[in-house]
Short mmCIF file of C-alpha atoms in Angstrom, two decimals:
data_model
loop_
_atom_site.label_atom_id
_atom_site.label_comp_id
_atom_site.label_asym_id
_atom_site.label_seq_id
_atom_site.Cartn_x
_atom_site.Cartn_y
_atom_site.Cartn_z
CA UNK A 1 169.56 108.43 105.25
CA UNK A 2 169.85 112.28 105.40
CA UNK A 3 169.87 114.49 102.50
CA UNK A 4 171.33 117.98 102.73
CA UNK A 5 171.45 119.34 99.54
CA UNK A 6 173.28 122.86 98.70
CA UNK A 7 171.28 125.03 96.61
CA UNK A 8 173.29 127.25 94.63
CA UNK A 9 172.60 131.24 96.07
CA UNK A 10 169.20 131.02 97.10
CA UNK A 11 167.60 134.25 95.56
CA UNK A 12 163.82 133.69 96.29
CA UNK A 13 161.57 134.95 98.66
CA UNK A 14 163.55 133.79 101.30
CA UNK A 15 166.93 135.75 101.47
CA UNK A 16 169.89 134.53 103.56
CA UNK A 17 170.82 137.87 105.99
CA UNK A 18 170.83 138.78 109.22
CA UNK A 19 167.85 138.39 111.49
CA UNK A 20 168.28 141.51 112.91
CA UNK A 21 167.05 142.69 108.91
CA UNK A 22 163.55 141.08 109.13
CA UNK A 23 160.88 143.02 107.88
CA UNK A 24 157.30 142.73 107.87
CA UNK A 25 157.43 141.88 103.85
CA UNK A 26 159.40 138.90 103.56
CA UNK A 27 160.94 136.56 105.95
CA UNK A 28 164.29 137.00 106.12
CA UNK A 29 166.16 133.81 107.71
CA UNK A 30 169.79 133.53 109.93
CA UNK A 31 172.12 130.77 108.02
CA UNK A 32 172.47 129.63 111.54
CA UNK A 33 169.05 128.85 112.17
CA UNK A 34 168.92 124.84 110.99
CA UNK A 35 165.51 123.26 110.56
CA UNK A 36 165.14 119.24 110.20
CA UNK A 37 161.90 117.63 108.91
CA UNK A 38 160.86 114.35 107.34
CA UNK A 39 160.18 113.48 103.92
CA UNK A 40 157.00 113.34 102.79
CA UNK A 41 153.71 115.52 102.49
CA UNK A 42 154.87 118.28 105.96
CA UNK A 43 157.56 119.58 103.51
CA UNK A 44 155.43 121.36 100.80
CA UNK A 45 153.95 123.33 103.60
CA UNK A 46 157.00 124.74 104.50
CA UNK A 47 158.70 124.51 101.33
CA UNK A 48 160.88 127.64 100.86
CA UNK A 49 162.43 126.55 104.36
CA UNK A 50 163.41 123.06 102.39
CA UNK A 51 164.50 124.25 99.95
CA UNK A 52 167.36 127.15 102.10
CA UNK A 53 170.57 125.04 102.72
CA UNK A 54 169.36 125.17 106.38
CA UNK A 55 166.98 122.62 106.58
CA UNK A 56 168.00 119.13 106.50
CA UNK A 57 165.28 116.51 105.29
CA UNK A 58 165.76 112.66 106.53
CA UNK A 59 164.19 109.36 105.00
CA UNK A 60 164.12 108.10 108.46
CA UNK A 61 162.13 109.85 110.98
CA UNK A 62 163.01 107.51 113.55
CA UNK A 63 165.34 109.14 114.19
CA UNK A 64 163.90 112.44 115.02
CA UNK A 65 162.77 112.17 118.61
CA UNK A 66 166.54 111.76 119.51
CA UNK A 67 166.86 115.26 118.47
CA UNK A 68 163.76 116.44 120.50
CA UNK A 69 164.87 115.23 123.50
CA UNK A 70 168.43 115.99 123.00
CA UNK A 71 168.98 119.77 124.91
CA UNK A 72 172.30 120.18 122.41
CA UNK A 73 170.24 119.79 119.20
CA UNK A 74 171.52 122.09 116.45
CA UNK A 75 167.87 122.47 115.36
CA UNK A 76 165.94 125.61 115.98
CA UNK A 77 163.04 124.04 114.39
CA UNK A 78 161.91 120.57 114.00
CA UNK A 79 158.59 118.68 112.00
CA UNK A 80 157.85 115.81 113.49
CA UNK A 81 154.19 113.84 114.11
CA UNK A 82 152.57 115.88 116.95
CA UNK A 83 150.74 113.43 118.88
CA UNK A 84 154.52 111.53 119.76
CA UNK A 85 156.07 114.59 120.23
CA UNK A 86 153.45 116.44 122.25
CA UNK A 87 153.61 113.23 124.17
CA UNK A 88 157.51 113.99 125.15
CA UNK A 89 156.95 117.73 125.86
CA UNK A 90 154.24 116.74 128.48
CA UNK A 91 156.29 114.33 130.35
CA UNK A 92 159.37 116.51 130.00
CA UNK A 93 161.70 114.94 127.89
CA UNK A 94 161.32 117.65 125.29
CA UNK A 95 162.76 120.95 124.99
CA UNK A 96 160.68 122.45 122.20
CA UNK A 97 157.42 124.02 121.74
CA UNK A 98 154.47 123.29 119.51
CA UNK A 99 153.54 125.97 116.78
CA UNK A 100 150.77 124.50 114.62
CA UNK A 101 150.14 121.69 112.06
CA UNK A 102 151.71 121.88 108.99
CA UNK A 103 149.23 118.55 107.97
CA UNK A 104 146.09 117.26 109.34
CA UNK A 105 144.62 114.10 107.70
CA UNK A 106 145.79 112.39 104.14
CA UNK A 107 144.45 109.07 105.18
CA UNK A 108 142.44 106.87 102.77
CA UNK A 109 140.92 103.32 103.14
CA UNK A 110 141.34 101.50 99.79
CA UNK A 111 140.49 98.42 98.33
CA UNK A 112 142.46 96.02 95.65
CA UNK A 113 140.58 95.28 93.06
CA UNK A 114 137.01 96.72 94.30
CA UNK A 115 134.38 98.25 92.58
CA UNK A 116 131.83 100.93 94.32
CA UNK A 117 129.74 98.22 94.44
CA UNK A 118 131.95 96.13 97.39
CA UNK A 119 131.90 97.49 101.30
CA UNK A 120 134.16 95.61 103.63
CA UNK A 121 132.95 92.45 105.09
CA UNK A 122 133.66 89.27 107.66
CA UNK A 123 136.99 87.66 107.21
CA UNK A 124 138.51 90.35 104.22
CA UNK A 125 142.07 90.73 104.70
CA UNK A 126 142.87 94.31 105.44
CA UNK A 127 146.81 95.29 105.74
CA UNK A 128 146.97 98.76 107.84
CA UNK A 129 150.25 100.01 109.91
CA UNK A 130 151.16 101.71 113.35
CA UNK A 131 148.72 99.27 115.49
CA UNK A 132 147.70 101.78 118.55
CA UNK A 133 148.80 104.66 116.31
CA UNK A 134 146.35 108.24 116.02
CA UNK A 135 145.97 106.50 112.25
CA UNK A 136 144.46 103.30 113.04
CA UNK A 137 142.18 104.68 115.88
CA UNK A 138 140.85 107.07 113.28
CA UNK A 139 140.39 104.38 111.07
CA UNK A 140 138.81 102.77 113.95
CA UNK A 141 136.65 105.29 115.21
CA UNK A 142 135.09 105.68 111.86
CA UNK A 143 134.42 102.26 110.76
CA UNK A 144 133.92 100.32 113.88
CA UNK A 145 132.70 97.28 111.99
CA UNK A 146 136.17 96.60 110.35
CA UNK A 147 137.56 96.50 113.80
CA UNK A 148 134.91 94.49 115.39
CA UNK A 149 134.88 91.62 112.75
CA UNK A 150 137.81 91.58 111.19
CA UNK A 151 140.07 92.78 113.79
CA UNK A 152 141.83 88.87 113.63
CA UNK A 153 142.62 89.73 109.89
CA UNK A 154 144.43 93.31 110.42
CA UNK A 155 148.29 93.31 109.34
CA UNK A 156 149.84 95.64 110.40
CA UNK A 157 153.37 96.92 108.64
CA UNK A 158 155.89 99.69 109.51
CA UNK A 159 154.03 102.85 107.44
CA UNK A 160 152.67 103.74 104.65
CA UNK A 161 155.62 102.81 102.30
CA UNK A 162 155.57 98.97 103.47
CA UNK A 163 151.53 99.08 102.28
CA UNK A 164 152.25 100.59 99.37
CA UNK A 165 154.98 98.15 98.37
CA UNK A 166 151.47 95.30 99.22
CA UNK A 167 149.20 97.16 97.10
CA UNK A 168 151.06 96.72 94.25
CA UNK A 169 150.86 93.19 94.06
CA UNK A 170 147.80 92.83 96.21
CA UNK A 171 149.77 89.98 98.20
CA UNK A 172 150.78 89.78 101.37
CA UNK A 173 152.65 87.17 102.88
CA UNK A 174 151.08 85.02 99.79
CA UNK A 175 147.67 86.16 100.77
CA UNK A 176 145.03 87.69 99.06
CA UNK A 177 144.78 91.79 100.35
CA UNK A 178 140.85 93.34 100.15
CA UNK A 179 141.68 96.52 101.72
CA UNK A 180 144.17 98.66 102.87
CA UNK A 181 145.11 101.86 104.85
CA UNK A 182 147.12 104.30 102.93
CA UNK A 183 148.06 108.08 103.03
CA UNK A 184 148.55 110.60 100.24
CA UNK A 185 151.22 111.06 98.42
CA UNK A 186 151.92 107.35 98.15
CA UNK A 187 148.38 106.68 96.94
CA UNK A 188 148.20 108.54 93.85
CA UNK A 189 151.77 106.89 92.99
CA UNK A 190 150.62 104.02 93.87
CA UNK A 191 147.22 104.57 91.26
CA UNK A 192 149.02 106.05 88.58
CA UNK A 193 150.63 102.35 88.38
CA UNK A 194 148.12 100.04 89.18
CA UNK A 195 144.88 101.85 87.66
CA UNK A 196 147.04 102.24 84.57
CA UNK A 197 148.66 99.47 83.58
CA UNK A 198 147.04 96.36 81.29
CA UNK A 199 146.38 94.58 84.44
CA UNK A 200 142.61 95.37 85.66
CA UNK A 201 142.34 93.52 88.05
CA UNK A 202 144.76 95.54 90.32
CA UNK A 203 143.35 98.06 90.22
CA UNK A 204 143.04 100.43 93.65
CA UNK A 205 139.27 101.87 94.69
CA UNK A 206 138.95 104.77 97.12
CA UNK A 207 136.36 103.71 99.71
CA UNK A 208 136.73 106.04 102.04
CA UNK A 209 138.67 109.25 102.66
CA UNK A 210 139.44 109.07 107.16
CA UNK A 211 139.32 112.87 107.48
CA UNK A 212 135.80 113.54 105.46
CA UNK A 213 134.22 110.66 107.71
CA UNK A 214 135.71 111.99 110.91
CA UNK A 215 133.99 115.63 109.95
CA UNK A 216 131.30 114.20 109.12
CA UNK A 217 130.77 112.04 111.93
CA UNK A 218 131.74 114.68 114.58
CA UNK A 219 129.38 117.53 113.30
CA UNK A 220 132.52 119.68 111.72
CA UNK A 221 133.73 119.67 115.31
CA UNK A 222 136.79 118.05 114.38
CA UNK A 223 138.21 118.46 110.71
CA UNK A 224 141.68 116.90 111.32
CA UNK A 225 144.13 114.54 112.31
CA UNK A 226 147.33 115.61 113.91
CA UNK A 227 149.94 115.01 111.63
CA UNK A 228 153.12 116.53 111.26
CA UNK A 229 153.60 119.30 113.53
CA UNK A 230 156.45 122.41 113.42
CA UNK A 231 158.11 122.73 116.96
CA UNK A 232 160.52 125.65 117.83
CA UNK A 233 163.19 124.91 120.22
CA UNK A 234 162.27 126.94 123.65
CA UNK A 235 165.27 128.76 124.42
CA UNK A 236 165.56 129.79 121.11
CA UNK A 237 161.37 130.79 121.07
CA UNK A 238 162.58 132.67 124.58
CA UNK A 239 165.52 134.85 123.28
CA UNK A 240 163.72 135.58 119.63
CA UNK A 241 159.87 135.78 119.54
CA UNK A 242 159.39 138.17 116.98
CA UNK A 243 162.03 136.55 114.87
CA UNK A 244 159.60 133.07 115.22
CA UNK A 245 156.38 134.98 115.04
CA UNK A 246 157.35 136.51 111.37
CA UNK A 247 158.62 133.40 110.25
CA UNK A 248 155.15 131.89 111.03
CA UNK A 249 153.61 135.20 109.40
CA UNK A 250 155.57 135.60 106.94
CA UNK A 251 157.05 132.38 105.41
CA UNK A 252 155.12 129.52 107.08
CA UNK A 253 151.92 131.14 106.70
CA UNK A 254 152.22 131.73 102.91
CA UNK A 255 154.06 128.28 102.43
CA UNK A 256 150.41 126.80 103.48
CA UNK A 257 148.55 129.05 101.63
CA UNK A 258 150.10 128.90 98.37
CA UNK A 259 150.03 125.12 99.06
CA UNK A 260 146.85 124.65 99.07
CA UNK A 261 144.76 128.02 97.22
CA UNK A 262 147.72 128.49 94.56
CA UNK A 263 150.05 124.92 94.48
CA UNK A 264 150.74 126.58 90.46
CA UNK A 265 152.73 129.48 92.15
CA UNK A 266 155.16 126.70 93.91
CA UNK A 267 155.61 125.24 90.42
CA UNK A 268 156.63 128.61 88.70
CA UNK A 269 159.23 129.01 91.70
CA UNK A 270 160.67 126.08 91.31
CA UNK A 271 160.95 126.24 87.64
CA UNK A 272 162.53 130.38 88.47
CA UNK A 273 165.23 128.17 90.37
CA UNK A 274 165.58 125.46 87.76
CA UNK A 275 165.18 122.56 90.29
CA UNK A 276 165.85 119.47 88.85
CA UNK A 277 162.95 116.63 88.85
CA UNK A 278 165.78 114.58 90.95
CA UNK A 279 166.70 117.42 93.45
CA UNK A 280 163.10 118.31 94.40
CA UNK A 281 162.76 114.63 95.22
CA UNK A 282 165.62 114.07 97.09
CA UNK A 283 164.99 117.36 98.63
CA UNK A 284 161.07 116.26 99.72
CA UNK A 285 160.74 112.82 99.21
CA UNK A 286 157.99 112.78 96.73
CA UNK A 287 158.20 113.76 93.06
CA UNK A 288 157.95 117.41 91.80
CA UNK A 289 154.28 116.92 89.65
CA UNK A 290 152.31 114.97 92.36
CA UNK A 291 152.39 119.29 93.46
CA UNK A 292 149.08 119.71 90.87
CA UNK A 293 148.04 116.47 90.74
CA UNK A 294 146.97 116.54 94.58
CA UNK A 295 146.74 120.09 94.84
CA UNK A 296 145.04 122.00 92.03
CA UNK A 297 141.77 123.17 91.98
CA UNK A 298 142.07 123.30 95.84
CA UNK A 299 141.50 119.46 96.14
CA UNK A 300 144.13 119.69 98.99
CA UNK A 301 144.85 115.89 98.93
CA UNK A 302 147.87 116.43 100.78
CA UNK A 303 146.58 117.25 103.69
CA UNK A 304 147.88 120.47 104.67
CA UNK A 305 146.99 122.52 107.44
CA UNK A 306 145.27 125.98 107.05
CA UNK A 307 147.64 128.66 108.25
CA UNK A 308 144.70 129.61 110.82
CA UNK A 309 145.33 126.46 112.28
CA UNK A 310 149.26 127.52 113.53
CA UNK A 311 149.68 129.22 116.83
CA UNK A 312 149.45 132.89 115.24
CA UNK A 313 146.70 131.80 113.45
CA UNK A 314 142.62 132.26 114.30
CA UNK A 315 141.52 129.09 114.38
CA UNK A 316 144.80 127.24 116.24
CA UNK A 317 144.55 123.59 116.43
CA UNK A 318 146.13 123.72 120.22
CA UNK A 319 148.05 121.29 122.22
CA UNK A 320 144.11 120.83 124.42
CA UNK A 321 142.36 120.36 120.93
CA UNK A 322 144.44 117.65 119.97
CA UNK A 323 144.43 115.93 123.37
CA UNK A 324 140.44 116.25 123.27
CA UNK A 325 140.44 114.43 119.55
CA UNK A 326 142.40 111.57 120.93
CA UNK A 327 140.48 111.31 123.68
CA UNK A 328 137.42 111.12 121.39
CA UNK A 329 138.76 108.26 119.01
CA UNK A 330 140.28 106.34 122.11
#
């Protein structure tokens, strides 16, 4: 299901005018210029862009590769999860270009009803999803052991929603779950149930976060994993560089900073634009004060990307970086 939702006269940082009237102040965006993205954790990092009646957010990302291998697409710009769509771009089946990461790791290994005091052991039930995906060989790459004794009791589901849905209960297919592979923003909804309700015995415990053990583990070299990723169609990269270079500098770039240094200033705009609890959801697919809760005091539990980390950026997680980080956990 897509959700385009018209914004009444969008009078924020982000005007609607010409592109020929950018300036070096604020990004100034074409109405033609049409953006698609998933729901989920990508959009806050980008969030002035969602929130322009030219980006169009979908519930089903499925169905985004169609677009970036279709050479008609409408889009200019498209998020989508970088490893996949790298993939297409390197065997040719892709017309865009890769720009950056917009997030880089919100991956957590969880257990029901577990204490500090419990590590995972022979024959515990773990329910992960995306068997093969970057994900699981993170997961794998940081706690062999799971993988090497248990690998008979991994379930794997669809995503993070379908584990999420598990968790609540703690059963799967009438068994008994131990642990579980989850991602931010559907953790700390999934908390703010379980660890608060009269039940105590559901209760979730954060083992381990996937991104701290892979920094750890790798010396710092590698801080990340390659989630959602903003591609620019070529031939529209070709005919308007500087028009996609101040967007980065300019919109994108503050987007991720704000995002994760100042998440209170993306509040205050939103309330300046009286966005309804129900819009902003629709809108991004996750609700409106998870924003603080994840984000404040620079906890950056969302995952975003630092703006050094896009292509304009000083410290750009490139196309060979990535390729070297799967090698690694492969």
């Amino acid at each position: 299901m897509i959700k385009k939702l018209k914004f009444l006269s969008i009078f924020f940082v982000i005007n609607l005018v010409s592109c020929s009237n950018l300036s070096s102040n604020t990004y100034l965006i074409d109405e033609n210029i049409k953006i698609l993205s998933p729901l989920g954790a990508p959009t806050l990092g980008i969030y002035e862009s969602i929130l322009s009646s030219n980006c169009t957010t979908t519930s089903t990302p499925t169905s985004i590769p169609i677009e970036l291998q279709n050479k008609n697409s409408e889009y200019n710009f498209i998020v989508f999860e970088s490893s996949n769509a790298l993939k297409l771009i390197k065997n040719n089946k892709s017309d865009y270009k890769f720009l950056g990461l917009l997030t880089k790791g919100n991956f957590h290994f969880v257990g029901f009803n577990k204490t500090n005091k419990d590590i995972p052991s022979k024959d515990d039930y773990i329910v992960s999803f995306q068997k093969g995906s970057i994900t699981d060989l993170s997961l794998n790459y940081v706690l062999p052991s799971i993988y090497n004794e248990n690998k008979d009791n991994i379930h794997y589901l669809n995503g993070v929603s379908q584990v999420a849905t598990v968790l609540k209960s703690g059963l799967h297919k009438g068994n008994k779950v131990d642990w579980a592979l989850i991602a931010e923003p559907s953790l700390y909804a999934l908390k703010s149930q379980n660890n608060f309700d009269d039940n105590e015995s559901n209760d979730i415990y954060e083992y381990l976060d996937i991104n701290r053990a892979l920094k750890e583990k790798t010396n710092n070299e590698y801080d990340f994993i390659p989630q959602a990723g903003l591609f620019v169609k070529n031939s529209f990269y070709n005919e308007n560089k500087e028009i996609v270079e101040q967007y980065l500098n300019n919109s994108v770039t503050k987007n991720l900073d704000e995002a994760i240094n100042a998440p209170s200033k993306i509040i205050s705009k939103l309330e300046e634009l009286n966005i309804s609890d129900e819009e902003f959801e629709l809108k991004f697919g996750f609700k409106k004060d998870y924003i603080l809760a994840l984000q404040d005091n620079k906890e950056n539990r969302f995952g975003i990307a630092s703006s050094d980390n896009l292509i304009t950026g000083s410290n750009f997680i490139s196309e060979e970086k990535i390729d070297s980080f799967i090698s690694l956990i492969s």
